[in-house]
PDB file of C-alpha atoms in Angstrom:
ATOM      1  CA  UNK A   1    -139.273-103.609-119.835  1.00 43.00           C
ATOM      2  CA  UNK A   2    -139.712 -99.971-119.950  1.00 44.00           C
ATOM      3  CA  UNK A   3    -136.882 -99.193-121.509  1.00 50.00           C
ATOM      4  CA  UNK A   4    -136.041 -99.067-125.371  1.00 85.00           C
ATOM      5  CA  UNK A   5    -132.649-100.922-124.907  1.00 95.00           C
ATOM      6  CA  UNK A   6    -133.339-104.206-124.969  1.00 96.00           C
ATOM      7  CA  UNK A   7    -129.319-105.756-125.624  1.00 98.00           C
ATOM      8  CA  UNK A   8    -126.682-104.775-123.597  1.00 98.00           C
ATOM      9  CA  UNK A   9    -123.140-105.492-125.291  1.00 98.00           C
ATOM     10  CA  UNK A  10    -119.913-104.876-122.611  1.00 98.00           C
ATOM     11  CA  UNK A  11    -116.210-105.417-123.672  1.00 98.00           C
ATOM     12  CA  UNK A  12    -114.650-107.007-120.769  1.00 96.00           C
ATOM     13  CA  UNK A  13    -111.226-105.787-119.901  1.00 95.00           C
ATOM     14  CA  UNK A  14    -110.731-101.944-119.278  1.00 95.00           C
ATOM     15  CA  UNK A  15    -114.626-101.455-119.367  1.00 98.00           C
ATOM     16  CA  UNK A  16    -116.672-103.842-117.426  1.00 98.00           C
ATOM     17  CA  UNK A  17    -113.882-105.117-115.184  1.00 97.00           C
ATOM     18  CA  UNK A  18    -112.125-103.038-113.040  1.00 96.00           C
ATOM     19  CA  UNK A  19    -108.395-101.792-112.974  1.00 93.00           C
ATOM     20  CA  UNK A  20    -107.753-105.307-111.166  1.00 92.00           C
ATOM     21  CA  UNK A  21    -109.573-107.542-113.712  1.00 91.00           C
ATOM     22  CA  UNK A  22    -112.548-108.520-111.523  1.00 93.00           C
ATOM     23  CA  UNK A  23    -116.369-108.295-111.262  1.00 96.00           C
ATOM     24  CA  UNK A  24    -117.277-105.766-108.790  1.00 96.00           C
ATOM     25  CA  UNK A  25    -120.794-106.346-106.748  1.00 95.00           C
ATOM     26  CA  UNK A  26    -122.107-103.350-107.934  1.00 94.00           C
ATOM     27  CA  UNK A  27    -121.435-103.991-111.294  1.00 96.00           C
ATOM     28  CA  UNK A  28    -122.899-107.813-110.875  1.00 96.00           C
ATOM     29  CA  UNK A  29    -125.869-106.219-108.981  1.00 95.00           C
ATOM     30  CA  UNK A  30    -126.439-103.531-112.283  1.00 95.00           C
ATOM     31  CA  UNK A  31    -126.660-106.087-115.009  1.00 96.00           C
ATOM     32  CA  UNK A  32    -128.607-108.461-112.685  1.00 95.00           C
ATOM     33  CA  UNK A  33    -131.213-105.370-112.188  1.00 93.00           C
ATOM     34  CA  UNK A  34    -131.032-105.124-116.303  1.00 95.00           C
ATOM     35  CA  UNK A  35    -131.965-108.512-116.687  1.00 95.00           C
ATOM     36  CA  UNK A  36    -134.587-109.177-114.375  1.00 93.00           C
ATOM     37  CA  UNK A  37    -136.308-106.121-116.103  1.00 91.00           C
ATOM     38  CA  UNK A  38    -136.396-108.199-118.978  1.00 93.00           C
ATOM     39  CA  UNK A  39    -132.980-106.725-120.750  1.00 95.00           C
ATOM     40  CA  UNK A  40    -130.530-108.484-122.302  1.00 97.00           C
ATOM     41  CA  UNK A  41    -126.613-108.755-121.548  1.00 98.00           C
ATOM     42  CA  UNK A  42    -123.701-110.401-123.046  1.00 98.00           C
ATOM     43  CA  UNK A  43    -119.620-109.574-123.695  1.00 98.00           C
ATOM     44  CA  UNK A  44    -117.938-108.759-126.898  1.00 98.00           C
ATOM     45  CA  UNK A  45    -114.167-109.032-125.890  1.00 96.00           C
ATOM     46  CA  UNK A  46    -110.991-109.852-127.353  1.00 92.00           C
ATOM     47  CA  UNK A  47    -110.078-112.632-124.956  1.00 93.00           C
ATOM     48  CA  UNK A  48    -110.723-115.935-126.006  1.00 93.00           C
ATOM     49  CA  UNK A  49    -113.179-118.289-124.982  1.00 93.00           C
ATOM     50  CA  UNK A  50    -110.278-120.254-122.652  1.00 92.00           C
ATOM     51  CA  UNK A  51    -109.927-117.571-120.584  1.00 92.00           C
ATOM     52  CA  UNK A  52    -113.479-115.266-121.122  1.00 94.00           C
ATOM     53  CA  UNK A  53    -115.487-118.787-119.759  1.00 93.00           C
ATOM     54  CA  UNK A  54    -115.111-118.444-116.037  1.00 94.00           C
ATOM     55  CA  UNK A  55    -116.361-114.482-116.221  1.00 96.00           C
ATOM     56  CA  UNK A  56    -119.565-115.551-117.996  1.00 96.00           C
ATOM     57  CA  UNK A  57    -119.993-118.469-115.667  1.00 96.00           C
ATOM     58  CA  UNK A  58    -119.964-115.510-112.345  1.00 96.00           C
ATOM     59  CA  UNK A  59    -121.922-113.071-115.101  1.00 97.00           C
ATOM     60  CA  UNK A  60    -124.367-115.738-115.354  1.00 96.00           C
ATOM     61  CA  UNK A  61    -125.349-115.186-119.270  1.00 96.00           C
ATOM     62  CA  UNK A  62    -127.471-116.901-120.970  1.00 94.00           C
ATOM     63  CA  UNK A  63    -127.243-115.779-124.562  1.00 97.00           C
ATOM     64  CA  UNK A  64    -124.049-116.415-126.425  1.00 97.00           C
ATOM     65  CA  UNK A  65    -121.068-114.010-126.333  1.00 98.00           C
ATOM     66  CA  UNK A  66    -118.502-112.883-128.970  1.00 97.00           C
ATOM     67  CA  UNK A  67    -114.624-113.414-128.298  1.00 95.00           C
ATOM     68  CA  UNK A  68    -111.558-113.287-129.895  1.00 93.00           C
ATOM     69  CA  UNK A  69    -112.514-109.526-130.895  1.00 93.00           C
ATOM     70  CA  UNK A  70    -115.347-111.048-133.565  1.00 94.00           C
ATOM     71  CA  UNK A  71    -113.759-114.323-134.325  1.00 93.00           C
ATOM     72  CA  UNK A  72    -115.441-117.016-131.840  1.00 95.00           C
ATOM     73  CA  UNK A  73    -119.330-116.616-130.725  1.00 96.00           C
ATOM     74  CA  UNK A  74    -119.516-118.961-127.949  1.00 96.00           C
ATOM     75  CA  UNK A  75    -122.060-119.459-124.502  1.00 95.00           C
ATOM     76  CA  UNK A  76    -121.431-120.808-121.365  1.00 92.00           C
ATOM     77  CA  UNK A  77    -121.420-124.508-123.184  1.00 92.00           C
ATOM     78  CA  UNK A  78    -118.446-123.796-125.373  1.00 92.00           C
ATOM     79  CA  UNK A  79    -117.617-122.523-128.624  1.00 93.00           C
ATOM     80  CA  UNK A  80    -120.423-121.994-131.184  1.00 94.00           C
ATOM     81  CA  UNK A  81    -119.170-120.874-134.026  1.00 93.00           C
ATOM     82  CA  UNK A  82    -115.476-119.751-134.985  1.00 93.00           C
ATOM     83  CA  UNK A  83    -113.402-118.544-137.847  1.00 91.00           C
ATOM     84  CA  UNK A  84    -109.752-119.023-137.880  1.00 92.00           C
ATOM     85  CA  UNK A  85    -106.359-118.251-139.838  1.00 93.00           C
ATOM     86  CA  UNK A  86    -103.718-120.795-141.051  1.00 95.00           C
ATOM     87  CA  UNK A  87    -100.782-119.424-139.289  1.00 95.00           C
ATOM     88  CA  UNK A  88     -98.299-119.991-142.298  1.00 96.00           C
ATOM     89  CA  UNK A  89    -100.428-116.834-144.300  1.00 96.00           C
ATOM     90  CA  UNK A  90     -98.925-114.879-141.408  1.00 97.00           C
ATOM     91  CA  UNK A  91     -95.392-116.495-140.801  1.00 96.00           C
ATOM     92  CA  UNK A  92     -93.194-113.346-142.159  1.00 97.00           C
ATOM     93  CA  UNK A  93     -95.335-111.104-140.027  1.00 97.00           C
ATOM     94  CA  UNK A  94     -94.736-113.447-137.064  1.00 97.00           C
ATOM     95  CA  UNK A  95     -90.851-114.078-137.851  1.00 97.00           C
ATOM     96  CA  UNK A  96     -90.010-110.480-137.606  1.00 97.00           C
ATOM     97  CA  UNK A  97     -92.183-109.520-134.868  1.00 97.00           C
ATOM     98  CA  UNK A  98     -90.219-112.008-132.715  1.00 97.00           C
ATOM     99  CA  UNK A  99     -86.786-111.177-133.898  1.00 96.00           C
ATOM    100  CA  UNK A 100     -87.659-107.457-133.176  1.00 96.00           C
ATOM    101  CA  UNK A 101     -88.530-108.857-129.674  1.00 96.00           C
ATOM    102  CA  UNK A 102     -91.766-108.407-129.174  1.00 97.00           C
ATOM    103  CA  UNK A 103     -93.621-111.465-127.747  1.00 98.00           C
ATOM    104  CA  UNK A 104     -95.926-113.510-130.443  1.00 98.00           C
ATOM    105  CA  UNK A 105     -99.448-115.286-128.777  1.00 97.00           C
ATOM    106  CA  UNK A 106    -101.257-117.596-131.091  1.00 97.00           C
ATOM    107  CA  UNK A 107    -105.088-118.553-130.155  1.00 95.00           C
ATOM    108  CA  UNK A 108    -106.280-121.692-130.529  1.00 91.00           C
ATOM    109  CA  UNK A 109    -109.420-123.101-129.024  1.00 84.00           C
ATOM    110  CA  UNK A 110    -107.996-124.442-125.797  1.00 87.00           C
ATOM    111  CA  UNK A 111    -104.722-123.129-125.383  1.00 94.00           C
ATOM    112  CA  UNK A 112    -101.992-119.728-126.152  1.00 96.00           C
ATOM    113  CA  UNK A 113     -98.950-121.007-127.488  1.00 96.00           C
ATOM    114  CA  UNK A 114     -95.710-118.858-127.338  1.00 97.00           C
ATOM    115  CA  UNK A 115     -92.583-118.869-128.592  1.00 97.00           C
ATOM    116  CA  UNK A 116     -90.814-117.892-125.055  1.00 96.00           C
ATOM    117  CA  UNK A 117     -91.626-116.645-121.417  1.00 96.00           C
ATOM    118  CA  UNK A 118     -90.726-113.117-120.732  1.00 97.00           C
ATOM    119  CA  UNK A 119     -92.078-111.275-117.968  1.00 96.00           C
ATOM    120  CA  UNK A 120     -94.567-109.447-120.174  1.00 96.00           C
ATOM    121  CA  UNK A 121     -96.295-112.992-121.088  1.00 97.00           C
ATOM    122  CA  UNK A 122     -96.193-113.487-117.104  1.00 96.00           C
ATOM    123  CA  UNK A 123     -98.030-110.288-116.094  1.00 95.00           C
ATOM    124  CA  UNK A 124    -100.680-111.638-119.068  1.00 94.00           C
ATOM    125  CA  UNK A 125    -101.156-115.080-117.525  1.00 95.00           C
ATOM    126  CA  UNK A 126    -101.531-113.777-114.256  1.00 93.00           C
ATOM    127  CA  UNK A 127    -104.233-111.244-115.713  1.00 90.00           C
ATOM    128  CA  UNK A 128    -106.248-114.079-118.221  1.00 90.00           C
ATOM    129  CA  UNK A 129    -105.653-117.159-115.234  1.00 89.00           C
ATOM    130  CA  UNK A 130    -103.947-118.621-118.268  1.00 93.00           C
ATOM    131  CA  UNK A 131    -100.867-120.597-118.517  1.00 95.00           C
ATOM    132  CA  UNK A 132     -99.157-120.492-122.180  1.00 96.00           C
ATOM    133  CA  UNK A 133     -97.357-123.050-124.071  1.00 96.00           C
ATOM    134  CA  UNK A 134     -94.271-122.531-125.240  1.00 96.00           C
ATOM    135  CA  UNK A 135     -93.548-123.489-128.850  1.00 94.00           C
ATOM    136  CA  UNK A 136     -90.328-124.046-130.597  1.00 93.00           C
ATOM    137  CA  UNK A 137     -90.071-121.283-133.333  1.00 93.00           C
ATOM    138  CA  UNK A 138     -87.597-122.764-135.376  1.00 91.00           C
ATOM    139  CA  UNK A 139     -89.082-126.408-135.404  1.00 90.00           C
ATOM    140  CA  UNK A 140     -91.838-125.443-137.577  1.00 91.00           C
ATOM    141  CA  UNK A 141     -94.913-127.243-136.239  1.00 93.00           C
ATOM    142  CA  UNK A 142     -96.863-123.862-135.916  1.00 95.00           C
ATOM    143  CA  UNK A 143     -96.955-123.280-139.084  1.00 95.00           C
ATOM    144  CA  UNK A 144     -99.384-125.822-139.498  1.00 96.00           C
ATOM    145  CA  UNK A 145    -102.088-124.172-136.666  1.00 95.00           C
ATOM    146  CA  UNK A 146    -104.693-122.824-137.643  1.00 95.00           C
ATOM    147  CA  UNK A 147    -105.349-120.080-134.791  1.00 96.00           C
ATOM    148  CA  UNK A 148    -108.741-117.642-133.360  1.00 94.00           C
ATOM    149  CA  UNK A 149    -106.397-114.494-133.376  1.00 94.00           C
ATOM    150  CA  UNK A 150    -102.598-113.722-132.925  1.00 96.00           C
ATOM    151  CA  UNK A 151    -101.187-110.839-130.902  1.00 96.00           C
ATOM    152  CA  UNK A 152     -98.427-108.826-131.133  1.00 97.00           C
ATOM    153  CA  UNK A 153     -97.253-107.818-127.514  1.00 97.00           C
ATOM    154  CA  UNK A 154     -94.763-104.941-126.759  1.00 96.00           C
ATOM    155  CA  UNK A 155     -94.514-100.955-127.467  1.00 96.00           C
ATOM    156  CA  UNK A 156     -96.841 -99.831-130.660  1.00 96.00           C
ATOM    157  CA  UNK A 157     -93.429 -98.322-131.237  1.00 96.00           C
ATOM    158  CA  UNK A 158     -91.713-101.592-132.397  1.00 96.00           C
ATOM    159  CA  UNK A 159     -94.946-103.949-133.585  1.00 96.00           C
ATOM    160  CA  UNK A 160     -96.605-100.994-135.969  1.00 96.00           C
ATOM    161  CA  UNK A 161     -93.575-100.642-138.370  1.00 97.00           C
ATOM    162  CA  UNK A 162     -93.713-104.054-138.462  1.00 97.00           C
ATOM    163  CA  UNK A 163     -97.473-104.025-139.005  1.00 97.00           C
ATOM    164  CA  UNK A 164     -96.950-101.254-141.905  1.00 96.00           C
ATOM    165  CA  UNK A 165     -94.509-103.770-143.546  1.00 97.00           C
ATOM    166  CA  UNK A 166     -96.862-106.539-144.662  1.00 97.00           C
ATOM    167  CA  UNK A 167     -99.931-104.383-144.666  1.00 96.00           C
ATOM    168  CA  UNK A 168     -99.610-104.489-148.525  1.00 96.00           C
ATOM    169  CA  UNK A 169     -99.481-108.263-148.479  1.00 95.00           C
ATOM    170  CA  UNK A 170    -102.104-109.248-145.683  1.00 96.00           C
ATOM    171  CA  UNK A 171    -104.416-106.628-145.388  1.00 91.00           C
ATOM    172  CA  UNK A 172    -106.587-107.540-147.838  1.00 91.00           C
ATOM    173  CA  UNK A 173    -106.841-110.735-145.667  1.00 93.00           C
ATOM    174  CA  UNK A 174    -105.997-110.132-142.080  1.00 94.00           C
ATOM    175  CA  UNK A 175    -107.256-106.574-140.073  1.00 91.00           C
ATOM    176  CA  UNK A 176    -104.682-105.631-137.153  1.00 92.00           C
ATOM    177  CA  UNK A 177    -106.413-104.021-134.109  1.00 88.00           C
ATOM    178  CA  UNK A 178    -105.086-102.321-131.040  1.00 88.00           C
ATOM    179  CA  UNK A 179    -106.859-103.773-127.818  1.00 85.00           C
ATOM    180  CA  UNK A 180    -104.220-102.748-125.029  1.00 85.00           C
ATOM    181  CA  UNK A 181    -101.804-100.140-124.902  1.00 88.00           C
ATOM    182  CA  UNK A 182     -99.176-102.972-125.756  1.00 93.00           C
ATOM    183  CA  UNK A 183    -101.439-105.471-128.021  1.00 94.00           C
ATOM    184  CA  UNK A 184    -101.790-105.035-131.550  1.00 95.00           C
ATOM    185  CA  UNK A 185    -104.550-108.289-132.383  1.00 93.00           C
ATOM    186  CA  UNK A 186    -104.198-109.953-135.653  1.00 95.00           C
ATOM    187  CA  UNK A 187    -108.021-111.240-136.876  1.00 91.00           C
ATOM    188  CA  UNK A 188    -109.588-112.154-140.063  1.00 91.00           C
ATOM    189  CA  UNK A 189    -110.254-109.233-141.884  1.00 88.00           C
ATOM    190  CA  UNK A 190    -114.210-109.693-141.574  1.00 86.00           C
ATOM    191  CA  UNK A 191    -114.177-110.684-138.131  1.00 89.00           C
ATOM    192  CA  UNK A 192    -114.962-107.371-135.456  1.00 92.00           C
ATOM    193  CA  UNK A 193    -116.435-106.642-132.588  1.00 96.00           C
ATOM    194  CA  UNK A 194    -119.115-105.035-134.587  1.00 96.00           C
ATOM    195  CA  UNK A 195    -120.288-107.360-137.543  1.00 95.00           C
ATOM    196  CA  UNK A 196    -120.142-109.978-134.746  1.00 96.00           C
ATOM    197  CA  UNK A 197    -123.060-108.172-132.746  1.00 98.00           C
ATOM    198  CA  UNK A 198    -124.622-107.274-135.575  1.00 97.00           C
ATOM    199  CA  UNK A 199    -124.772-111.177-136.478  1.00 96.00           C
ATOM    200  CA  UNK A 200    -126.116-111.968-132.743  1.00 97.00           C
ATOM    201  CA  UNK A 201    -128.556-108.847-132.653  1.00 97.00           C
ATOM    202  CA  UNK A 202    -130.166-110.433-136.025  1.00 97.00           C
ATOM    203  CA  UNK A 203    -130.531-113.925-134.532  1.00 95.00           C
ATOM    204  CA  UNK A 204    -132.097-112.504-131.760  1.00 96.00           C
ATOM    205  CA  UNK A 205    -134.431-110.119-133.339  1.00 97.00           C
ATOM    206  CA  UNK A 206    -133.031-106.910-132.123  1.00 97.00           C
ATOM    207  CA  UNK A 207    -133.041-104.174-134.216  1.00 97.00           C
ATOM    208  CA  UNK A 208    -129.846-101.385-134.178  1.00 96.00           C
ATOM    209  CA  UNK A 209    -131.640 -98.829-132.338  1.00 96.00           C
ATOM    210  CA  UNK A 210    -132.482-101.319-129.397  1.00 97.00           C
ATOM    211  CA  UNK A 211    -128.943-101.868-129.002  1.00 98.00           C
ATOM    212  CA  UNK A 212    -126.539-100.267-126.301  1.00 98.00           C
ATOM    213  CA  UNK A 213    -122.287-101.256-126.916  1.00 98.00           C
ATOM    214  CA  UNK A 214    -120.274 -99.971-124.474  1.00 98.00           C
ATOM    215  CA  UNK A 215    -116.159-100.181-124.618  1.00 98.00           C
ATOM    216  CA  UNK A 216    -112.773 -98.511-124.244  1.00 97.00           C
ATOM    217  CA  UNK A 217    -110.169 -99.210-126.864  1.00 94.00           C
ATOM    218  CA  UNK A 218    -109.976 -98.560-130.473  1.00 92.00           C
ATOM    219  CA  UNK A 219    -111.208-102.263-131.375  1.00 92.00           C
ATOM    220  CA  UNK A 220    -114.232-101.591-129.507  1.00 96.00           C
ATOM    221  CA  UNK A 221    -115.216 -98.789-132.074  1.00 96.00           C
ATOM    222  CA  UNK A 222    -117.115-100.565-135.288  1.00 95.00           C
ATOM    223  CA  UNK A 223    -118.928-101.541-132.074  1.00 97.00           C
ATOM    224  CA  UNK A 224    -120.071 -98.384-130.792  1.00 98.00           C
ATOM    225  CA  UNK A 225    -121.047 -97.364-134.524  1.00 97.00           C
ATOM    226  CA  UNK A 226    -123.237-100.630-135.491  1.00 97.00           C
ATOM    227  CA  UNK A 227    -125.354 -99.818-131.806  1.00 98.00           C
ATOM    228  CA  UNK A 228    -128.252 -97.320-131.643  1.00 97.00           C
ATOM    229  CA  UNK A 229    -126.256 -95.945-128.748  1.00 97.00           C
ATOM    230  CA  UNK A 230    -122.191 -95.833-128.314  1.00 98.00           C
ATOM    231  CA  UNK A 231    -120.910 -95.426-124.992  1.00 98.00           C
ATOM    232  CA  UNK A 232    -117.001 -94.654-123.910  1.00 98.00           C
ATOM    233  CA  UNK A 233    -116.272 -95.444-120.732  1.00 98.00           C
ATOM    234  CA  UNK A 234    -114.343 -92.600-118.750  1.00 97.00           C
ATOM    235  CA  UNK A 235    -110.930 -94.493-119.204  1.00 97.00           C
ATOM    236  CA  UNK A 236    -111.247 -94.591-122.883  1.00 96.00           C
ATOM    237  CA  UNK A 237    -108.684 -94.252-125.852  1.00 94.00           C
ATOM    238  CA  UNK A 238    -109.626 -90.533-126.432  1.00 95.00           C
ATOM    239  CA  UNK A 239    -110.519 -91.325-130.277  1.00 96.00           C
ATOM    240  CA  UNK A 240    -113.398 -93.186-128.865  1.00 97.00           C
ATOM    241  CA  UNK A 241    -114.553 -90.866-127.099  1.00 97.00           C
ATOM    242  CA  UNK A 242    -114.870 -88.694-129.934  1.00 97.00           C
ATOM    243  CA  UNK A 243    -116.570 -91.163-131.874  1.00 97.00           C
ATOM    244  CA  UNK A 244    -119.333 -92.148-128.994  1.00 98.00           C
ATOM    245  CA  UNK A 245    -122.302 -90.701-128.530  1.00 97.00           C
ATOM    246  CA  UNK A 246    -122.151 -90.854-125.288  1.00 97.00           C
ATOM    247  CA  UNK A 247    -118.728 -90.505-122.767  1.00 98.00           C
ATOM    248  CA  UNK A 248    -118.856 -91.524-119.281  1.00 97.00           C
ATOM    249  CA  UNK A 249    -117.596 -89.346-116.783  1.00 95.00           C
ATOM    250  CA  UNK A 250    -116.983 -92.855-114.633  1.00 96.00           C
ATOM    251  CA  UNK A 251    -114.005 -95.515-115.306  1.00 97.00           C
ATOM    252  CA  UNK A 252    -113.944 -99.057-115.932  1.00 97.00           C
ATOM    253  CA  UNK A 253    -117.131-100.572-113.895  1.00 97.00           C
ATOM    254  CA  UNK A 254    -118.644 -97.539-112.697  1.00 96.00           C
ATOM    255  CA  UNK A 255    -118.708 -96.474-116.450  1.00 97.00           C
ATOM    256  CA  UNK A 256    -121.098 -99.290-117.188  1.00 97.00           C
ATOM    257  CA  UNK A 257    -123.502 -99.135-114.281  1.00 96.00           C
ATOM    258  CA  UNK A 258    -123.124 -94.563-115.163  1.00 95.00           C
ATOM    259  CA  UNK A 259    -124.356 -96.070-118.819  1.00 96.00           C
ATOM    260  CA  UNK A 260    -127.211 -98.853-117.785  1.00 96.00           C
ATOM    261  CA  UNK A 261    -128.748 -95.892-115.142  1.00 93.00           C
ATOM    262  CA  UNK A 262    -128.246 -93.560-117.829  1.00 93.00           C
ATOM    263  CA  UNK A 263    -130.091 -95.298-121.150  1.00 94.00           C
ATOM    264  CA  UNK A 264    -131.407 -98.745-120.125  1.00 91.00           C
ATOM    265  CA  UNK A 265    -133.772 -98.544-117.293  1.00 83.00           C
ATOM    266  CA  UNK A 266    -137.142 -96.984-117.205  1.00 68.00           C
ATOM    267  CA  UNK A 267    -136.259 -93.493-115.128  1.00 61.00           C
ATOM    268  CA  UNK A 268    -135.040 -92.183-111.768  1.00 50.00           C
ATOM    269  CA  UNK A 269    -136.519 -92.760-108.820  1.00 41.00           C
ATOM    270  CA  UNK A 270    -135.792 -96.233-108.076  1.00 50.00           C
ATOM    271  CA  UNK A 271    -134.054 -96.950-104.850  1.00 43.00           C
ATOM    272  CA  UNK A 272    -131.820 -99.554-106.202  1.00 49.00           C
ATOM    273  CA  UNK A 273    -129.765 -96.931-108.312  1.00 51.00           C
ATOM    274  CA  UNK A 274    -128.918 -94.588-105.710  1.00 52.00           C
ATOM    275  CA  UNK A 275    -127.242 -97.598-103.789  1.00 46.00           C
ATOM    276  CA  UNK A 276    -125.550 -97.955-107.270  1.00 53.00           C
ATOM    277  CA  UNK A 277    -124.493 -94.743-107.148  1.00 53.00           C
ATOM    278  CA  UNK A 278    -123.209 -94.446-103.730  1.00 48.00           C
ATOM    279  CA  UNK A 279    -122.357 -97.817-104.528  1.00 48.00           C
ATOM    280  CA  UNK A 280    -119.914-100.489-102.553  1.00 50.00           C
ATOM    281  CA  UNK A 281    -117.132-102.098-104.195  1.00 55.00           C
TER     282      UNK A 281
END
């Protein structure tokens, strides 16, 4: 391949889907092109494996992905490796988040438990193709899970002051990151997008400056620094498009393909990208 990026790493909702949480052709066609020129392309998302697999399966990869924003490395097989959290190191953090109403998900390798359905936690199982299981908060049995991630969903106005309140306890443990407008993810402190690349790039004998990330939110951004080249996508939290080195002036899919034409492939003049460009849906 021509080109000096050799890896490829996407996050998957608000950058290499589009606004409706699918594939586009163009976009399959793009990393397709990137691959048969010898490149290299995986995900690094916050979703979990559960609800990531059947996007890799259309995606096709064939090197492993990360998930659960750093937590889970996985391939089209299952998981590969994980780290998790006993949910009883987080139980104060949990208790109050629900009595201040927001809704609590807890990851665990083949399901999203709950604590009750709202019509928040239906608009995200219609999104992931996901259907959460409710669990009894007062009963106790959670407290015994150990879990991939936990989310806090609702305004940042209600689950950051919560957040800020046992910061001092568990953030020496636990790293809170802001993946959606409404999500605020709760991971192990040494699990990101980033060191979780950084792991796969070394098992695959990539060096940093052969590396491309490309994302949209704020948990996307140790990312973006550990590549050789960061890209925003158009529709980006505008703090990452500060910190990129490179901002797309197209959204969601487009961004991606705008990125690939831009850095990864040999030069212009190939018919293949003006199709792109033009592009169908």
């Amino acid at each position: 391949m021509g080109s000096r990026i050799r890896l490829v790493v996407s996050d998957l909702d608000g950058t290499l889907l589009s606004a409706e949480h699918r594939l586009t052709k163009r976009v399959l066609e793009a990393v397709g092109r990137f691959r048969e020129q010898g490149g290299l392309f995986t995900l690094a998302t916050g979703r979990p494996h559960l609800t990531a697999r059947h996007i890799v399966e259309e995606l096709q990869l064939d090197i492993p992905y990360i998930a659960c924003n750093g937590s889970v490395l996985a391939d089209r097989t299952g998981i590969v490796e994980a780290r998790t959290l006993p949910l009883a190191h987080l139980a104060g953090l949990v208790e109050e988040a629900d009595r201040r109403g927001a809704d609590v998900l807890m990851f665990r390798e083949e399901e999203v438990r709950i604590f009750r359905r709202t019509q928040e936690i239906e608009e995200y199982e219609r999104k992931e193709s996901v259907v959460c299981r409710v669990e009894r908060l007062k009963c106790g049995q959670w407290l015994s899970y150990d879990v991939h991630k936990v989310i806090l969903m609702g305004p940042m106005e209600v689950i950051l002051p919560v957040w800020n309140v046992f910061k001092p306890v568990l953030g020496g443990h636990y790293t809170a990151l802001q993946s959606e407008s409404n999500y605020l993810e709760i991971v192990s402190r040494h699990c990101t997008k980033g060191a979780a690349m950084s792991q796969l790039a070394h098992k695959l004998g990539i060096p940093r400056h052969e590396i491309m990330a490309i994302g949209n939110q704020m948990n996307d951004l140790d990312m973006l620094q550990c590549a050789g080249i960061g890209v925003a996508v158009g529709n980006s939290h505008h703090e990452l498009q500060e910190a990129a080195d490179y901002v797309c002036e197209g959204s969601h899919g487009d961004g991606v393909i705008e990125a690939l034409l831009q850095f990864a492939f040999p030069g212009p003049g190939q018919a293949w990208p003006a199709l792109l460009r033009a592009g169908q849906p």
